[in-house]
mmCIF file of C-alpha atoms and ligand atoms in Angstrom:
data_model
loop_
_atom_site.group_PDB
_atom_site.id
_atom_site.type_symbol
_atom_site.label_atom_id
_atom_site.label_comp_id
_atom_site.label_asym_id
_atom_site.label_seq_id
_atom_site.Cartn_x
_atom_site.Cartn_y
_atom_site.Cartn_z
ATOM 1 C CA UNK A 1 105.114 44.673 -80.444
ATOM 2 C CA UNK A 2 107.149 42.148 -82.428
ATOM 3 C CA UNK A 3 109.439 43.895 -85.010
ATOM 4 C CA UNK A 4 111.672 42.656 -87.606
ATOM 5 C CA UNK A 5 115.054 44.220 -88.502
ATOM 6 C CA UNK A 6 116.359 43.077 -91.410
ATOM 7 C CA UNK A 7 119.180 45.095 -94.227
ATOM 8 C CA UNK A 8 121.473 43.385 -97.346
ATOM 9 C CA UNK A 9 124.449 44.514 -96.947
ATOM 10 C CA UNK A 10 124.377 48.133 -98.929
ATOM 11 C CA UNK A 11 122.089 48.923 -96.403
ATOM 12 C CA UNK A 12 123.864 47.432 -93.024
ATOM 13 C CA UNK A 13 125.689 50.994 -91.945
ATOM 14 C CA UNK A 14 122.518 52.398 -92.749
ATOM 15 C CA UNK A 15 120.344 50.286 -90.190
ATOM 16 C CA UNK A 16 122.621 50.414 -87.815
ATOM 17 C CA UNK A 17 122.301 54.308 -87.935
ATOM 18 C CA UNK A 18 118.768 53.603 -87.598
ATOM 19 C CA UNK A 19 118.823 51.526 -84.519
ATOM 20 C CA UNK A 20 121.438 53.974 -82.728
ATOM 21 C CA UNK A 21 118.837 56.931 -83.801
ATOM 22 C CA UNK A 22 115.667 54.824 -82.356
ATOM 23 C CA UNK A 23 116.960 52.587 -79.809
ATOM 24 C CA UNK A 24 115.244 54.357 -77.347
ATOM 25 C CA UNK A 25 111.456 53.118 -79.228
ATOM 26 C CA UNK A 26 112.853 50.193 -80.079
ATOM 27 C CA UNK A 27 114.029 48.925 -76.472
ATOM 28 C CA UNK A 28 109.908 48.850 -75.687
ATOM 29 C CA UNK A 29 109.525 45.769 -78.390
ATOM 30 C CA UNK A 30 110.776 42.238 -79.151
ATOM 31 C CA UNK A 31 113.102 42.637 -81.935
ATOM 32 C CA UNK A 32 113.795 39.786 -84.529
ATOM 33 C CA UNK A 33 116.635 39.930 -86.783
ATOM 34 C CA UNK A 34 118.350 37.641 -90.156
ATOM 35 C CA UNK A 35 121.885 36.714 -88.797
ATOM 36 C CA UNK A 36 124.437 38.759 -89.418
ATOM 37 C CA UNK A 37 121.635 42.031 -89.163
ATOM 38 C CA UNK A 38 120.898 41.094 -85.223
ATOM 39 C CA UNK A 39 124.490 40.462 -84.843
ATOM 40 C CA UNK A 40 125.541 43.568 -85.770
ATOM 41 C CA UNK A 41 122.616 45.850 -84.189
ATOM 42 C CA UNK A 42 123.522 44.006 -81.061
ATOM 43 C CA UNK A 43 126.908 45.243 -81.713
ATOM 44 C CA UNK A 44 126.643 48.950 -81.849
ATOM 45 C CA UNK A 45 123.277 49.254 -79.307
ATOM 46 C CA UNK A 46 122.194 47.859 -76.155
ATOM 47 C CA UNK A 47 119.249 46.087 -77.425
ATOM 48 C CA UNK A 48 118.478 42.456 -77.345
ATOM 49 C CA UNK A 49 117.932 40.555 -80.672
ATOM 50 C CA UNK A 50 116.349 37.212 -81.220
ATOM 51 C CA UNK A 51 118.609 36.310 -84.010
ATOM 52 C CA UNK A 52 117.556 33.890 -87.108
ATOM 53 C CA UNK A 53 119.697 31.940 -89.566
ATOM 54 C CA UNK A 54 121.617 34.818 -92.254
ATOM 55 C CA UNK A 55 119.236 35.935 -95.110
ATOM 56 C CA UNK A 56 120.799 33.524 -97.617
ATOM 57 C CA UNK A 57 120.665 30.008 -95.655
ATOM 58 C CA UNK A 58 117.240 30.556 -94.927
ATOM 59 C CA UNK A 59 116.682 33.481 -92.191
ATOM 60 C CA UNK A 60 113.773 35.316 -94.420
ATOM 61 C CA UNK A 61 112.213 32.201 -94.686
ATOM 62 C CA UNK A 62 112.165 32.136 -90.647
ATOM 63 C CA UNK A 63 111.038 35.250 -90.530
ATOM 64 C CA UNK A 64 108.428 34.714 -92.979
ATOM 65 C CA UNK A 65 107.359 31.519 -91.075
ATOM 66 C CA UNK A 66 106.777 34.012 -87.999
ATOM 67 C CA UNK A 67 104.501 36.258 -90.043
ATOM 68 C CA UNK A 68 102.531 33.589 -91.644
ATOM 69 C CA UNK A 69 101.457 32.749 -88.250
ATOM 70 C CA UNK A 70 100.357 36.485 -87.398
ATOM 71 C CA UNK A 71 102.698 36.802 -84.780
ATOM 72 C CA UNK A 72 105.027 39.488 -85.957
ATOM 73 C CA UNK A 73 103.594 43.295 -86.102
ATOM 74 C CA UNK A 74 106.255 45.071 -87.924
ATOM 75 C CA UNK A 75 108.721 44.602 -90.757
ATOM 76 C CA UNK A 76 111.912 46.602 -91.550
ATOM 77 C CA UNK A 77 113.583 45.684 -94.495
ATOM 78 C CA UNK A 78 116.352 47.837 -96.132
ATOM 79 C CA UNK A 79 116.598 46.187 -99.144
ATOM 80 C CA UNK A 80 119.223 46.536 -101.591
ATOM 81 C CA UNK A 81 118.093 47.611 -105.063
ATOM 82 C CA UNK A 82 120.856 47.295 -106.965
ATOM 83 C CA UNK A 83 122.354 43.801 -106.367
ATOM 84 C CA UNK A 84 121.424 40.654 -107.482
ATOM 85 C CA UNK A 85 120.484 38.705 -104.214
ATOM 86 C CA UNK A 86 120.881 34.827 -104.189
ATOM 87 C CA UNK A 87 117.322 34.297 -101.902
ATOM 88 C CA UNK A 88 115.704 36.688 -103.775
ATOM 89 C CA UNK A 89 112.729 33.945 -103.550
ATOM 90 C CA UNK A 90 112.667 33.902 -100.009
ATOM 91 C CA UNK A 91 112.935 38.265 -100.282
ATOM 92 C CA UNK A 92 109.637 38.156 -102.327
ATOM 93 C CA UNK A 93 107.895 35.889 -100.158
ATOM 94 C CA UNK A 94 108.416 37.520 -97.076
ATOM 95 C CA UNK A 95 106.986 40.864 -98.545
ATOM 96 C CA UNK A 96 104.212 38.673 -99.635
ATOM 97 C CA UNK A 97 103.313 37.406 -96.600
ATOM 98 C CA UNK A 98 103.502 40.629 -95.030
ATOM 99 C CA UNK A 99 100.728 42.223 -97.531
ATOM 100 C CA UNK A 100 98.728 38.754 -96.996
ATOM 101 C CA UNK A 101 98.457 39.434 -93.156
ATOM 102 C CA UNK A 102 98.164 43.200 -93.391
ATOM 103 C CA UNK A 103 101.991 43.734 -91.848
ATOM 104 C CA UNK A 104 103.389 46.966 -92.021
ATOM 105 C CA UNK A 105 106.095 46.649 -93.853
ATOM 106 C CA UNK A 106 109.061 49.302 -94.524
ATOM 107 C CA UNK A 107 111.582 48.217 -97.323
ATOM 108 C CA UNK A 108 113.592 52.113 -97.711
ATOM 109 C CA UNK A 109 114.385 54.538 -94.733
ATOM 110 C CA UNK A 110 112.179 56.972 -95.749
ATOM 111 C CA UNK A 111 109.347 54.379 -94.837
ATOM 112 C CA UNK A 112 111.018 52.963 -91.897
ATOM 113 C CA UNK A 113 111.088 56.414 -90.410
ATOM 114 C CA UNK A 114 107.013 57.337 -90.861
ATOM 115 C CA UNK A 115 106.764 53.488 -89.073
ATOM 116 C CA UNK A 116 108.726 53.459 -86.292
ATOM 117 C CA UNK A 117 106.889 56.791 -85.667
ATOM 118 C CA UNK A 118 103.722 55.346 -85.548
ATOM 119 C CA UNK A 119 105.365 52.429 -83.436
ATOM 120 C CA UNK A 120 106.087 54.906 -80.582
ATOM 121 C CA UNK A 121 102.629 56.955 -81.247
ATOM 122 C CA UNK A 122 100.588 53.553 -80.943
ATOM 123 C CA UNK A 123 99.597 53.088 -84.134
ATOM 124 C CA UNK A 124 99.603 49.886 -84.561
ATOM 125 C CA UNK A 125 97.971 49.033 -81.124
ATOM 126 C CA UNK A 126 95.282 47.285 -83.614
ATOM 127 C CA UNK A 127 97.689 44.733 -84.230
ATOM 128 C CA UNK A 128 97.196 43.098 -80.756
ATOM 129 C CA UNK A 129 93.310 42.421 -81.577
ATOM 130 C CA UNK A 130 94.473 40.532 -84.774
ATOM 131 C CA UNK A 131 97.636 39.010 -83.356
ATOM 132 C CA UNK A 132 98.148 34.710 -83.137
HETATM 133 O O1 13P O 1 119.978 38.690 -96.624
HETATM 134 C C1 13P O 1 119.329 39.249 -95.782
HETATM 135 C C2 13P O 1 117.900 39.515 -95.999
HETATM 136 O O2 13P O 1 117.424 39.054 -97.224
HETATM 137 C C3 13P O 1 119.938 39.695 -94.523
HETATM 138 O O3 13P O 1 120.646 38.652 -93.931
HETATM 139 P P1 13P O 1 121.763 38.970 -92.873
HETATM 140 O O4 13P O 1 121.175 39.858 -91.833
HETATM 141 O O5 13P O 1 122.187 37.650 -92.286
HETATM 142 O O6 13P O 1 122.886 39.650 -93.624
#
């Protein structure tokens, strides 16, 4: 499966205690990552991370361009709440496109936990049936 990583910064140290807890899921899937995210989870795991531009100079966009085409299964997204964000825009529209093509989409941990569950459990095998 295809699966996006992506956390502001609040929420980096939180991801990355994410990725350390599931790396042994994730290592079955092509991950996809905003800049400084991938750079980071490559940092403190062994996994390998097809890294887009940073959030702000356009890597939700890029990742948004990925799931308008159907081609990305998953979305995990620790968003920060409580700042201001200067792509919110491009935030917004990536959670849009997400709900247009039916992506499962986790923007808190509590969410990301239940999906990456359901990852490893096959839950989202449907997703190769509706894929590209
Ligand atoms: O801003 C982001 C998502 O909106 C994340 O970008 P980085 O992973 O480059 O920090």
């Amino acid at each position: 499966m295809n699966v996006a990583l992506i956390a502001h910064d609040n929420k980096k140290e939180l991801m990355m205690n994410f990725v350390i807890a599931y790396e042994n899921i994730l290592k079955n899937h092509n991950l996809f990552s905003t800049g400084t995210t991938g750079k980071r989870v490559m940092e403190v795991t062994s996994l390998k991370v097809h890294r887009f531009q940073s959030g702000p100079l356009g890597g939700d966009q890029q990742i948004g361009a990925v799931i308008a085409e159907n081609r990305m299964d998953m979305v995990i997204f620790l968003r920060d709440p409580m700042t201001p964000q200067p792509h919110e825009p491009d935030i917004q529209a990536l959670i849009r496109l997400c709900d247009v093509h039916v992506i499962p989409v986790a923007t808190n941990l509590a969410t990301a936990e239940i999906l990456i569950r359901g990852l490893e459990r096959g839950d989202i095998e449907w997703r190769k049936h509706v894929r590209d």
